[in-house]
Short mmCIF file of C-alpha atoms in Angstrom, two decimals:
data_model
loop_
_atom_site.label_atom_id
_atom_site.label_comp_id
_atom_site.label_asym_id
_atom_site.label_seq_id
_atom_site.Cartn_x
_atom_site.Cartn_y
_atom_site.Cartn_z
CA MET A 8 -55.94 39.63 17.28
CA ARG A 9 -54.07 38.33 20.44
CA LEU A 10 -50.82 36.44 19.10
CA PRO A 11 -49.72 33.28 21.14
CA ARG A 12 -47.14 33.49 23.76
CA ALA A 13 -43.78 32.21 22.73
CA ARG A 14 -42.08 29.79 24.96
CA LEU A 15 -38.51 30.28 25.64
CA THR A 16 -36.72 26.93 26.53
CA LEU A 17 -33.02 26.51 27.36
CA SER A 18 -32.40 25.17 23.94
CA THR A 19 -34.14 28.35 22.34
CA MET A 20 -32.31 30.58 24.57
CA LEU A 21 -29.08 29.12 23.45
CA PHE A 22 -29.61 28.33 19.88
CA LEU A 23 -31.20 32.22 19.34
CA PRO A 24 -27.86 34.09 19.80
CA LEU A 25 -26.07 31.72 17.46
CA VAL A 26 -28.64 32.54 14.85
CA ALA A 27 -28.49 36.14 15.02
CA HIS A 28 -24.77 36.32 15.40
CA SER A 29 -24.62 33.86 12.29
CA PHE A 30 -25.74 36.73 10.19
CA GLN A 31 -22.94 38.81 10.79
CA TYR A 32 -20.75 35.76 10.65
CA PRO A 33 -21.58 32.89 8.79
CA THR A 34 -18.82 30.76 9.71
CA ILE A 35 -20.02 30.07 13.17
CA LEU A 36 -22.91 27.81 11.83
CA HIS A 37 -20.47 26.00 9.80
CA THR A 38 -18.00 25.56 12.62
CA LEU A 39 -21.06 24.26 14.91
CA LYS A 40 -22.29 22.14 12.21
CA ASN A 41 -18.80 20.43 11.90
CA LYS A 42 -18.51 20.15 15.63
CA LEU A 43 -21.96 18.12 15.92
CA HIS A 44 -21.17 16.04 12.92
CA THR A 45 -17.92 15.15 14.91
CA ALA A 46 -19.66 14.36 18.29
CA THR A 47 -22.56 12.33 16.40
CA GLN A 48 -19.96 10.03 15.01
CA ARG A 49 -18.19 9.77 18.26
CA LEU A 50 -21.56 8.56 20.12
CA GLN A 51 -22.49 6.58 17.36
CA HIS A 52 -19.29 4.62 17.59
CA HIS A 53 -19.88 3.52 21.09
CA LEU A 54 -23.83 3.43 20.97
CA THR A 55 -24.30 1.61 17.87
CA PRO A 56 -25.50 -1.91 18.64
CA ASN A 57 -23.15 -5.23 17.48
CA LEU A 58 -24.80 -5.60 14.20
CA HIS A 59 -22.22 -8.30 13.18
CA PRO A 60 -21.38 -10.40 16.21
CA VAL A 61 -18.25 -12.51 15.50
CA SER A 62 -20.05 -15.83 16.15
CA SER A 63 -22.73 -15.34 13.77
CA SER A 64 -20.52 -14.68 10.76
CA PRO A 65 -18.29 -17.39 9.16
CA LEU A 66 -16.32 -14.39 7.89
CA LEU A 67 -15.76 -12.77 11.09
CA THR A 68 -15.28 -16.47 12.56
CA LEU A 69 -12.53 -16.93 10.09
CA HIS A 70 -10.72 -13.60 10.41
CA LYS A 71 -10.65 -13.90 14.36
CA SER A 72 -9.24 -17.30 14.13
CA LEU A 73 -6.16 -16.31 11.85
CA VAL A 74 -5.85 -12.98 13.93
CA GLU A 75 -5.47 -15.06 17.17
CA ILE A 76 -2.88 -17.18 15.72
CA PRO A 77 0.79 -15.15 16.31
CA SER A 78 2.63 -14.94 13.04
CA VAL A 79 5.18 -12.66 13.25
CA THR A 80 7.72 -12.80 10.21
CA GLY A 81 9.75 -16.10 10.65
CA ASP A 82 7.24 -17.58 13.25
CA GLU A 83 4.60 -18.05 10.60
CA ARG A 84 4.16 -22.01 11.05
CA ALA A 85 1.26 -22.24 13.28
CA VAL A 86 -0.93 -20.40 10.86
CA ALA A 87 -0.06 -21.65 7.79
CA GLU A 88 -0.81 -25.36 9.29
CA TRP A 89 -4.07 -23.91 10.91
CA LEU A 90 -5.02 -22.47 7.57
CA ALA A 91 -4.04 -25.74 5.60
CA THR A 92 -6.12 -27.62 7.74
CA TYR A 93 -9.09 -24.94 7.31
CA LEU A 94 -9.12 -25.29 3.70
CA THR A 95 -8.74 -28.81 3.54
CA SER A 96 -12.09 -28.95 5.49
CA LYS A 97 -13.57 -26.83 3.20
CA ASN A 98 -13.05 -29.32 0.35
CA PHE A 99 -9.95 -27.49 -1.39
CA THR A 100 -6.85 -29.55 -2.64
CA VAL A 101 -4.30 -28.35 -0.45
CA GLU A 102 -0.52 -28.10 -1.23
CA THR A 103 2.20 -26.32 1.13
CA GLN A 104 5.69 -25.24 0.15
CA SER A 105 8.52 -25.29 2.54
CA VAL A 106 10.21 -22.02 2.60
CA GLY A 107 12.94 -22.44 4.84
CA ASP A 108 14.43 -20.84 8.01
CA PHE A 109 13.78 -17.01 8.51
CA GLY A 110 17.60 -16.91 9.12
CA GLU A 111 18.36 -18.20 5.82
CA ALA A 112 16.63 -15.35 4.22
CA TRP A 113 17.50 -12.29 6.60
CA GLY A 114 20.57 -13.52 8.74
CA THR A 115 21.59 -15.65 11.57
CA GLU A 116 20.89 -12.81 14.22
CA ASN A 117 17.27 -13.21 13.51
CA CYS A 118 16.84 -16.81 12.78
CA THR A 119 13.94 -18.66 14.40
CA SER A 120 14.81 -22.26 13.75
CA LYS A 121 11.39 -23.04 12.62
CA ARG A 122 10.13 -24.00 9.40
CA ARG A 123 7.87 -21.93 7.35
CA GLU A 124 5.39 -22.79 4.59
CA ASN A 125 3.35 -21.15 1.86
CA VAL A 126 0.02 -22.53 1.41
CA TYR A 127 -1.52 -23.38 -2.32
CA ALA A 128 -5.27 -24.11 -2.59
CA TYR A 129 -7.76 -24.90 -5.55
CA TYR A 130 -10.66 -27.07 -6.17
CA GLY A 131 -10.37 -30.51 -8.00
CA SER A 132 -7.35 -31.74 -9.40
CA ARG A 133 -6.52 -28.91 -11.75
CA ARG A 134 -3.84 -26.92 -10.07
CA ASP A 135 -3.21 -24.43 -13.46
CA VAL A 136 -5.95 -22.08 -12.26
CA HIS A 137 -7.02 -19.50 -14.23
CA THR A 138 -7.18 -16.55 -11.54
CA LEU A 139 -5.18 -16.45 -8.28
CA LEU A 140 -6.05 -14.68 -5.13
CA THR A 141 -2.98 -14.24 -2.81
CA SER A 142 -1.82 -12.27 0.20
CA HIS A 143 0.50 -13.01 3.02
CA ILE A 144 0.16 -14.31 6.50
CA ASP A 145 3.06 -12.93 8.39
CA VAL A 146 2.73 -9.77 10.31
CA VAL A 147 5.38 -7.25 12.07
CA PRO A 148 6.17 -7.58 15.48
CA PRO A 149 4.97 -7.15 18.19
CA TYR A 150 2.02 -9.35 18.43
CA ILE A 151 -1.07 -7.58 19.72
CA GLY A 152 -4.00 -9.84 20.79
CA TYR A 153 -7.40 -10.09 19.27
CA LYS A 154 -9.95 -7.24 20.22
CA GLU A 155 -14.05 -6.90 18.99
CA THR A 156 -16.24 -3.84 19.26
CA SER A 157 -19.20 -3.03 17.70
CA ASN A 158 -18.05 -2.26 14.33
CA ALA A 159 -14.21 -3.04 14.54
CA ILE A 160 -11.85 -5.66 14.85
CA TYR A 161 -8.48 -4.82 16.51
CA GLY A 162 -4.92 -6.95 16.78
CA ARG A 163 -1.80 -7.47 15.02
CA GLY A 164 -2.46 -8.46 11.24
CA SER A 165 -6.20 -7.70 11.51
CA CYS A 166 -5.78 -5.18 8.61
CA ASP A 167 -2.51 -5.94 7.40
CA ALA A 168 -3.25 -8.70 5.88
CA LYS A 169 -5.32 -11.36 7.65
CA ALA A 170 -8.44 -9.14 6.97
CA SER A 171 -7.52 -9.90 2.90
CA VAL A 172 -6.76 -13.41 3.72
CA ALA A 173 -10.43 -13.85 5.29
CA ALA A 174 -12.23 -12.06 2.75
CA GLN A 175 -10.44 -13.73 -0.48
CA ILE A 176 -11.60 -17.32 1.09
CA THR A 177 -14.98 -16.15 1.76
CA ALA A 178 -15.21 -14.71 -1.61
CA VAL A 179 -14.19 -17.88 -3.35
CA GLU A 180 -16.39 -20.17 -0.95
CA GLU A 181 -19.49 -17.62 -1.74
CA LEU A 182 -19.00 -18.16 -5.54
CA ARG A 183 -18.57 -21.78 -5.40
CA ALA A 184 -21.93 -22.27 -3.32
CA ALA A 185 -23.86 -19.85 -5.68
CA LYS A 186 -26.63 -21.70 -7.35
CA ASP A 187 -25.90 -20.18 -10.70
CA SER A 188 -21.81 -20.20 -9.95
CA ILE A 189 -19.56 -18.73 -12.70
CA LEU A 190 -16.90 -21.51 -11.23
CA SER A 191 -16.62 -24.73 -13.22
CA PRO A 192 -17.61 -28.04 -11.20
CA GLU A 193 -14.09 -29.57 -12.30
CA GLY A 194 -11.99 -26.58 -10.99
CA GLY A 195 -9.38 -24.67 -13.04
CA ASP A 196 -11.05 -21.31 -12.36
CA VAL A 197 -9.55 -19.62 -9.06
CA GLY A 198 -7.03 -20.75 -6.84
CA LEU A 199 -5.49 -18.96 -3.20
CA LEU A 200 -2.02 -18.69 -2.05
CA PHE A 201 -1.28 -17.39 1.33
CA VAL A 202 2.72 -17.01 1.72
CA VAL A 203 5.42 -16.06 4.36
CA GLY A 204 7.98 -13.63 4.81
CA GLU A 205 6.07 -10.49 2.99
CA GLU A 206 7.02 -7.77 5.54
CA VAL A 207 10.84 -8.55 5.36
CA THR A 208 12.34 -9.94 2.11
CA GLY A 209 9.50 -11.53 0.48
CA ASP A 210 11.16 -14.71 0.48
CA GLY A 211 7.86 -16.50 0.30
CA MET A 212 6.31 -14.90 -3.04
CA LYS A 213 9.56 -15.35 -4.41
CA LEU A 214 9.66 -19.20 -4.05
CA ALA A 215 6.14 -19.44 -4.81
CA SER A 216 6.75 -18.24 -8.18
CA GLU A 217 8.37 -21.21 -8.94
CA ILE A 218 5.14 -23.33 -8.69
CA ASN A 219 3.58 -20.86 -11.15
CA PRO A 220 1.41 -22.85 -13.40
CA GLY A 221 0.73 -20.07 -15.76
CA TRP A 222 -1.77 -17.72 -13.83
CA LYS A 223 -3.63 -15.33 -16.05
CA THR A 224 -4.72 -13.24 -13.43
CA VAL A 225 -3.41 -12.27 -9.78
CA ILE A 226 -5.22 -10.71 -7.19
CA PHE A 227 -3.28 -9.15 -4.56
CA GLY A 228 -4.48 -8.60 -1.20
CA GLU A 229 -3.32 -5.67 1.09
CA PRO A 230 -4.97 -2.78 2.85
CA THR A 231 -6.07 -0.51 0.02
CA GLU A 232 -9.26 1.24 1.53
CA LEU A 233 -11.49 -1.00 -0.76
CA LYS A 234 -9.95 0.76 -3.75
CA LEU A 235 -8.34 -0.66 -6.95
CA ALA A 236 -4.45 0.48 -6.68
CA VAL A 237 -3.34 2.20 -9.94
CA GLY A 238 0.38 1.81 -8.76
CA HIS A 239 2.92 1.80 -5.80
CA LYS A 240 6.33 3.23 -5.12
CA GLY A 241 9.39 0.68 -5.26
CA ILE A 242 11.76 0.37 -2.64
CA ALA A 243 15.44 0.43 -1.90
CA GLU A 244 17.42 0.24 1.34
CA PHE A 245 21.12 1.21 1.91
CA THR A 246 23.67 1.29 4.83
CA VAL A 247 25.99 4.53 5.05
CA ARG A 248 28.89 4.18 7.01
CA ALA A 249 31.48 6.56 8.00
CA GLU A 250 35.21 5.68 8.99
CA GLY A 251 37.29 7.68 11.25
CA ARG A 252 39.89 7.62 14.15
CA ALA A 253 39.55 7.04 18.03
CA ALA A 254 41.25 9.48 19.97
CA HIS A 255 40.73 11.45 23.27
CA SER A 256 37.90 13.97 23.02
CA GLY A 257 40.29 16.65 24.35
CA TYR A 258 42.67 16.36 21.49
CA PRO A 259 40.28 15.92 18.61
CA GLN A 260 43.14 16.99 16.17
CA LEU A 261 44.43 13.40 16.79
CA GLY A 262 41.50 11.64 15.43
CA ILE A 263 39.01 11.64 12.60
CA ASN A 264 35.13 12.03 13.80
CA ALA A 265 33.10 9.40 12.02
CA ASN A 266 30.22 10.86 13.41
CA SER A 267 30.71 14.52 11.91
CA ASN A 268 31.35 12.75 8.59
CA LEU A 269 28.06 10.61 8.62
CA ILE A 270 26.05 13.99 9.52
CA LYS A 271 27.63 15.64 6.36
CA ALA A 272 26.91 12.56 4.31
CA LEU A 273 23.37 12.50 5.60
CA TYR A 274 22.83 16.25 5.25
CA GLU A 275 23.79 15.66 1.37
CA LEU A 276 21.14 12.91 1.37
CA ASP A 277 18.51 14.94 2.61
CA ARG A 278 19.05 17.74 -0.10
CA VAL A 279 19.39 15.55 -3.25
CA GLU A 280 16.70 15.79 -5.45
CA LEU A 281 15.32 12.07 -6.57
CA PRO A 282 13.61 11.13 -9.74
CA SER A 283 9.81 11.60 -9.61
CA SER A 284 6.73 10.50 -11.81
CA LYS A 285 3.29 11.91 -12.76
CA LEU A 286 1.89 8.61 -11.36
CA LEU A 287 3.64 8.15 -8.21
CA GLY A 288 4.67 11.59 -7.14
CA ASN A 289 7.80 12.41 -5.36
CA SER A 290 10.45 9.61 -4.08
CA THR A 291 11.14 9.99 -0.35
CA VAL A 292 14.08 9.21 1.65
CA ASN A 293 13.47 7.77 5.54
CA ILE A 294 16.69 7.93 7.45
CA GLY A 295 15.73 4.97 9.89
CA GLN A 296 18.58 4.49 12.08
CA ILE A 297 21.91 6.01 13.36
CA ASN A 298 24.60 4.54 15.25
CA GLY A 299 28.34 6.11 16.20
CA GLY A 300 30.65 6.16 18.90
CA VAL A 301 31.47 4.66 22.47
CA ALA A 302 31.61 7.21 24.68
CA ALA A 303 31.36 11.23 24.94
CA ASN A 304 34.93 11.78 25.80
CA VAL A 305 36.19 9.33 22.73
CA ILE A 306 36.19 10.65 19.21
CA PRO A 307 34.41 8.22 17.49
CA ALA A 308 35.79 5.84 14.99
CA ALA A 309 32.92 4.31 12.98
CA ALA A 310 29.36 5.46 12.48
CA ARG A 311 26.47 4.29 10.18
CA ALA A 312 22.95 4.80 9.08
CA VAL A 313 20.24 2.73 7.50
CA ALA A 314 18.06 4.33 5.24
CA SER A 315 15.22 3.33 2.84
CA VAL A 316 13.95 5.00 -0.20
CA ARG A 317 10.52 5.08 -1.77
CA VAL A 318 11.03 4.92 -5.23
CA ALA A 319 8.71 6.67 -7.89
CA GLY A 320 11.04 7.36 -10.51
CA ASP A 321 13.78 5.47 -12.41
CA LEU A 322 15.34 3.18 -9.88
CA GLU A 323 18.73 3.22 -11.45
CA GLU A 324 18.79 7.00 -11.64
CA THR A 325 17.74 7.16 -8.02
CA VAL A 326 20.66 5.00 -7.09
CA ARG A 327 23.02 6.75 -9.06
CA ARG A 328 22.12 10.17 -7.31
CA ILE A 329 22.39 8.83 -3.76
CA ASN A 330 25.75 7.49 -4.59
CA GLU A 331 26.89 10.73 -5.86
CA ALA A 332 25.65 12.48 -3.03
CA VAL A 333 26.70 10.41 -0.12
CA GLY A 334 30.06 9.52 -2.15
CA GLY A 335 31.47 13.06 -2.05
CA VAL A 336 31.75 12.95 1.65
CA GLU A 337 35.47 12.04 2.63
CA GLY A 338 35.67 8.97 4.70
CA VAL A 339 31.97 7.70 3.78
CA THR A 340 30.84 4.81 2.01
CA ILE A 341 27.25 3.16 0.87
CA GLU A 342 26.16 -0.24 0.66
CA TRP A 343 22.85 -1.34 -1.11
CA PHE A 344 21.02 -4.09 0.51
CA PRO A 345 20.25 -6.68 -2.31
CA THR A 346 16.66 -7.29 -1.03
CA PRO A 347 14.38 -5.32 -1.32
CA HIS A 348 15.41 -3.62 -4.07
CA TYR A 349 12.90 -2.62 -7.07
CA GLY A 350 11.43 0.12 -8.96
CA PRO A 351 7.89 1.63 -9.47
CA VAL A 352 5.30 -0.94 -9.81
CA GLU A 353 2.32 -0.17 -12.40
CA LEU A 354 -0.81 -2.07 -11.71
CA ASP A 355 -4.24 -3.03 -13.71
CA TRP A 356 -7.17 -1.06 -12.65
CA ASP A 357 -9.66 -1.63 -15.50
CA VAL A 358 -12.58 -2.74 -13.53
CA GLU A 359 -15.44 -0.40 -13.25
CA GLY A 360 -17.10 0.11 -9.97
CA PHE A 361 -14.08 0.86 -7.83
CA GLU A 362 -12.56 3.81 -6.84
CA THR A 363 -8.37 4.22 -7.36
CA ILE A 364 -5.58 4.53 -5.26
CA ILE A 365 -1.87 5.21 -5.53
CA CYS A 366 0.21 3.69 -2.69
CA SER A 367 3.72 4.37 -1.26
CA TYR A 368 4.09 1.22 0.33
CA GLY A 369 5.61 -1.86 -1.02
CA THR A 370 3.92 -5.36 -1.81
CA ASP A 371 4.40 -9.05 -2.92
CA VAL A 372 3.51 -7.71 -6.51
CA PRO A 373 7.47 -7.27 -7.84
CA ASN A 374 8.31 -10.72 -6.46
CA LEU A 375 5.71 -12.64 -8.55
CA PRO A 376 7.13 -12.23 -12.30
CA GLY A 377 4.83 -13.27 -15.17
CA ASP A 378 2.77 -11.17 -17.79
CA HIS A 379 -0.38 -11.95 -15.89
CA LYS A 380 -2.54 -9.04 -15.16
CA ARG A 381 -2.04 -7.87 -11.52
CA TYR A 382 -4.79 -6.33 -9.37
CA LEU A 383 -4.16 -4.78 -5.73
CA TYR A 384 -7.10 -4.44 -3.59
CA GLY A 385 -8.27 -5.11 0.06
CA PRO A 386 -9.97 -3.90 2.99
CA GLY A 387 -8.70 -1.78 5.77
CA SER A 388 -5.96 1.18 5.37
CA ILE A 389 -2.38 1.19 5.67
CA LEU A 390 -2.62 3.87 7.89
CA VAL A 391 -3.17 1.87 10.89
CA ALA A 392 -1.31 -1.02 9.94
CA HIS A 393 2.04 -1.94 12.07
CA GLY A 394 0.50 0.56 14.48
CA ASP A 395 -0.44 -0.46 18.38
CA ASN A 396 -4.17 0.48 17.22
CA GLU A 397 -4.35 -1.68 14.20
CA HIS A 398 -7.69 -2.55 13.15
CA VAL A 399 -10.23 -2.80 10.54
CA LEU A 400 -13.88 -1.89 10.30
CA LYS A 401 -16.10 -5.05 10.22
CA SER A 402 -18.19 -3.46 7.41
CA ASP A 403 -15.11 -3.50 5.27
CA LEU A 404 -14.44 -6.96 5.39
CA PHE A 405 -18.04 -7.42 3.82
CA THR A 406 -17.55 -5.06 1.30
CA ALA A 407 -14.17 -6.53 0.29
CA VAL A 408 -16.05 -10.17 -0.17
CA ALA A 409 -18.07 -8.27 -2.68
CA GLY A 410 -15.08 -6.66 -4.36
CA TYR A 411 -12.97 -9.68 -4.61
CA LYS A 412 -15.90 -11.50 -6.01
CA LYS A 413 -16.34 -8.77 -8.68
CA LEU A 414 -12.68 -8.96 -9.37
CA ILE A 415 -12.87 -12.90 -9.92
CA GLN A 416 -15.88 -12.61 -12.25
CA GLU A 417 -14.37 -9.75 -14.10
CA SER A 418 -11.17 -11.66 -14.69
CA LEU A 419 -13.05 -14.92 -15.97
CA ASN A 420 -15.79 -12.83 -18.22
CA PRO A 421 -14.29 -9.81 -18.91
CA THR A 422 -16.22 -6.57 -19.87
CA ARG A 423 -15.07 -5.92 -23.25
CA ARG A 424 -13.62 -2.15 -23.12
CA ALA A 425 -10.22 -0.17 -23.73
CA PRO A 426 -7.54 -1.24 -21.65
CA ALA A 427 -6.57 1.09 -18.98
CA LEU A 428 -2.79 1.00 -19.62
CA TYR A 429 -0.26 3.86 -19.04
CA VAL A 430 0.80 4.91 -22.55
CA GLU A 431 3.16 7.74 -24.19
CA LYS A 432 0.94 10.39 -25.62
CA ILE A 433 2.83 12.27 -28.47
CA VAL A 434 1.99 15.97 -28.81
CA GLU A 435 3.43 17.89 -31.70
CA LEU A 436 3.85 21.67 -30.84
CA GLU A 437 4.64 24.44 -33.50
CA VAL A 438 7.02 26.77 -31.71
CA GLU A 439 8.33 30.16 -32.94
CA THR A 440 11.84 30.79 -32.55
CA ALA A 441 13.87 34.11 -31.17
CA ALA A 442 17.11 35.46 -31.27
CA GLU A 443 17.76 34.84 -27.88
CA GLY A 444 15.88 31.19 -27.95
CA VAL A 445 12.68 29.39 -28.19
CA GLU A 446 9.35 30.65 -27.03
CA ALA A 447 6.16 28.16 -27.07
CA GLN A 448 3.39 30.07 -28.01
CA THR A 449 0.55 27.18 -27.77
CA GLU A 450 -2.58 28.04 -25.54
CA ALA A 451 -3.67 25.95 -22.65
CA GLY A 452 -5.63 23.23 -23.47
CA ALA A 453 -4.75 23.02 -27.38
CA ALA A 454 -1.37 21.32 -27.32
CA ALA A 455 -2.34 18.82 -29.95
CA GLU A 456 -3.03 21.86 -32.25
CA ALA A 457 -0.39 23.88 -34.38
CA VAL A 458 -0.85 27.66 -33.36
CA GLU A 459 -0.46 30.44 -35.19
CA PRO A 460 3.12 31.85 -35.08
CA ALA A 461 3.89 35.57 -34.46
CA THR A 462 5.14 37.71 -37.26
CA HIS A 463 8.77 37.77 -38.59
CA HIS A 464 9.87 34.76 -36.63
CA PRO A 465 10.29 31.22 -38.51
CA VAL A 466 8.44 28.37 -37.11
CA VAL A 467 9.92 24.56 -35.82
CA SER A 468 8.29 21.60 -34.68
CA ILE A 469 9.06 19.93 -31.41
CA VAL A 470 7.70 16.52 -30.43
CA GLN A 471 6.58 16.37 -26.88
CA LYS A 472 5.79 13.08 -24.89
CA GLU A 473 3.46 12.83 -22.18
CA LYS A 474 2.44 10.09 -20.05
CA VAL A 475 -1.39 9.39 -20.21
CA TYR A 476 -3.98 6.72 -19.45
CA VAL A 477 -5.98 5.26 -22.43
CA GLY A 478 -9.40 6.58 -22.03
CA ASP A 479 -7.91 10.08 -21.80
CA GLU A 480 -8.91 12.47 -24.55
CA LEU A 481 -5.97 12.39 -26.78
#
């Protein structure tokens, strides 16, 4: 029998050696597969047709209008006025709340002398709605213009947080327009609140708390990668100041070098161990600004550094440890900013169907006090927010609308389940004592059960507290 002749093509000649070699080195095929996948993704990004042109989508059109209006913190009036007009055209009842000049909240050096407004909207005449959706309309500088690609939208605020603003409005509009709408025709179910100043002092949300008619659920919009946030770290900012005495650099003994003292203080700051938590992990310190001295040939008389701490543990203990570490350096003092200054924030995440996330950035959540439920959710990633390539995927915007609708529905008609609360779990351990101390003899995985003590040693009971989530095995 005559076998058919094999055809050797260029691709076959290149592929066969790899196959043969892979029997000795299996990782080669794995590496090749990963590279091929990466290349395919890059090609897809450039070759995928524009399935969601902005002009054909009310959601994307709304998002575009918001992003195209510059609204760096302190200069939000134009976007607030546009938003109020838009919501009025969609049959919302709209209230605006004057927040005041940016300079009143942040200092005269940054004052823009432009009035700023929060925007509160709801259907009908009932302003005391059950569920509130809220986000912020200010952005960080500098302004970056709007740009669309086949699958993404770029520009300042495209992600943080005008993506949330557009998705929240669209979610409420779609629920309202649905044939079997869960929203009452008389209103009173859902409202929208869009505030200024979140990126700096949170003055917009702090003032908005004065108009709180008793919201039962508040859904905050921030870039959480379409996941429900379990919690986020707190934040506190401070200035470290070093005072010295100026002198000629050729005679350093006649002066006191403020820079040297500041460096010693910052060294101690970097070394300090701060409180942490199982939920949020470690607290972190960022030394963001350093200034000192007037010239290379002058002993510096003054120096300062501005730093922030992302607080994962107890706020008061965090402040105490930093004060102790920095205050131990001669000629150095520390001054804490009055705002932002808050500890860790725990959130509600008891809605099924969402992945969860823990955030290290700050939000307006602690600026709206009350006993309402607090959800944090939105499209986009914080990893690109504030950067020169800030963007959001178009698909994320559409997914976020569905996510907000689900959260609204759950807030109005909650599914009955055990609440996802962060509680203390009491575990009693039986521990044997020895002459040198106490040795725990419990087995892994059996912490809640007494363990047979070793011979010749008396047994004592120790109560151990652990924080767990309701729903975990107790």
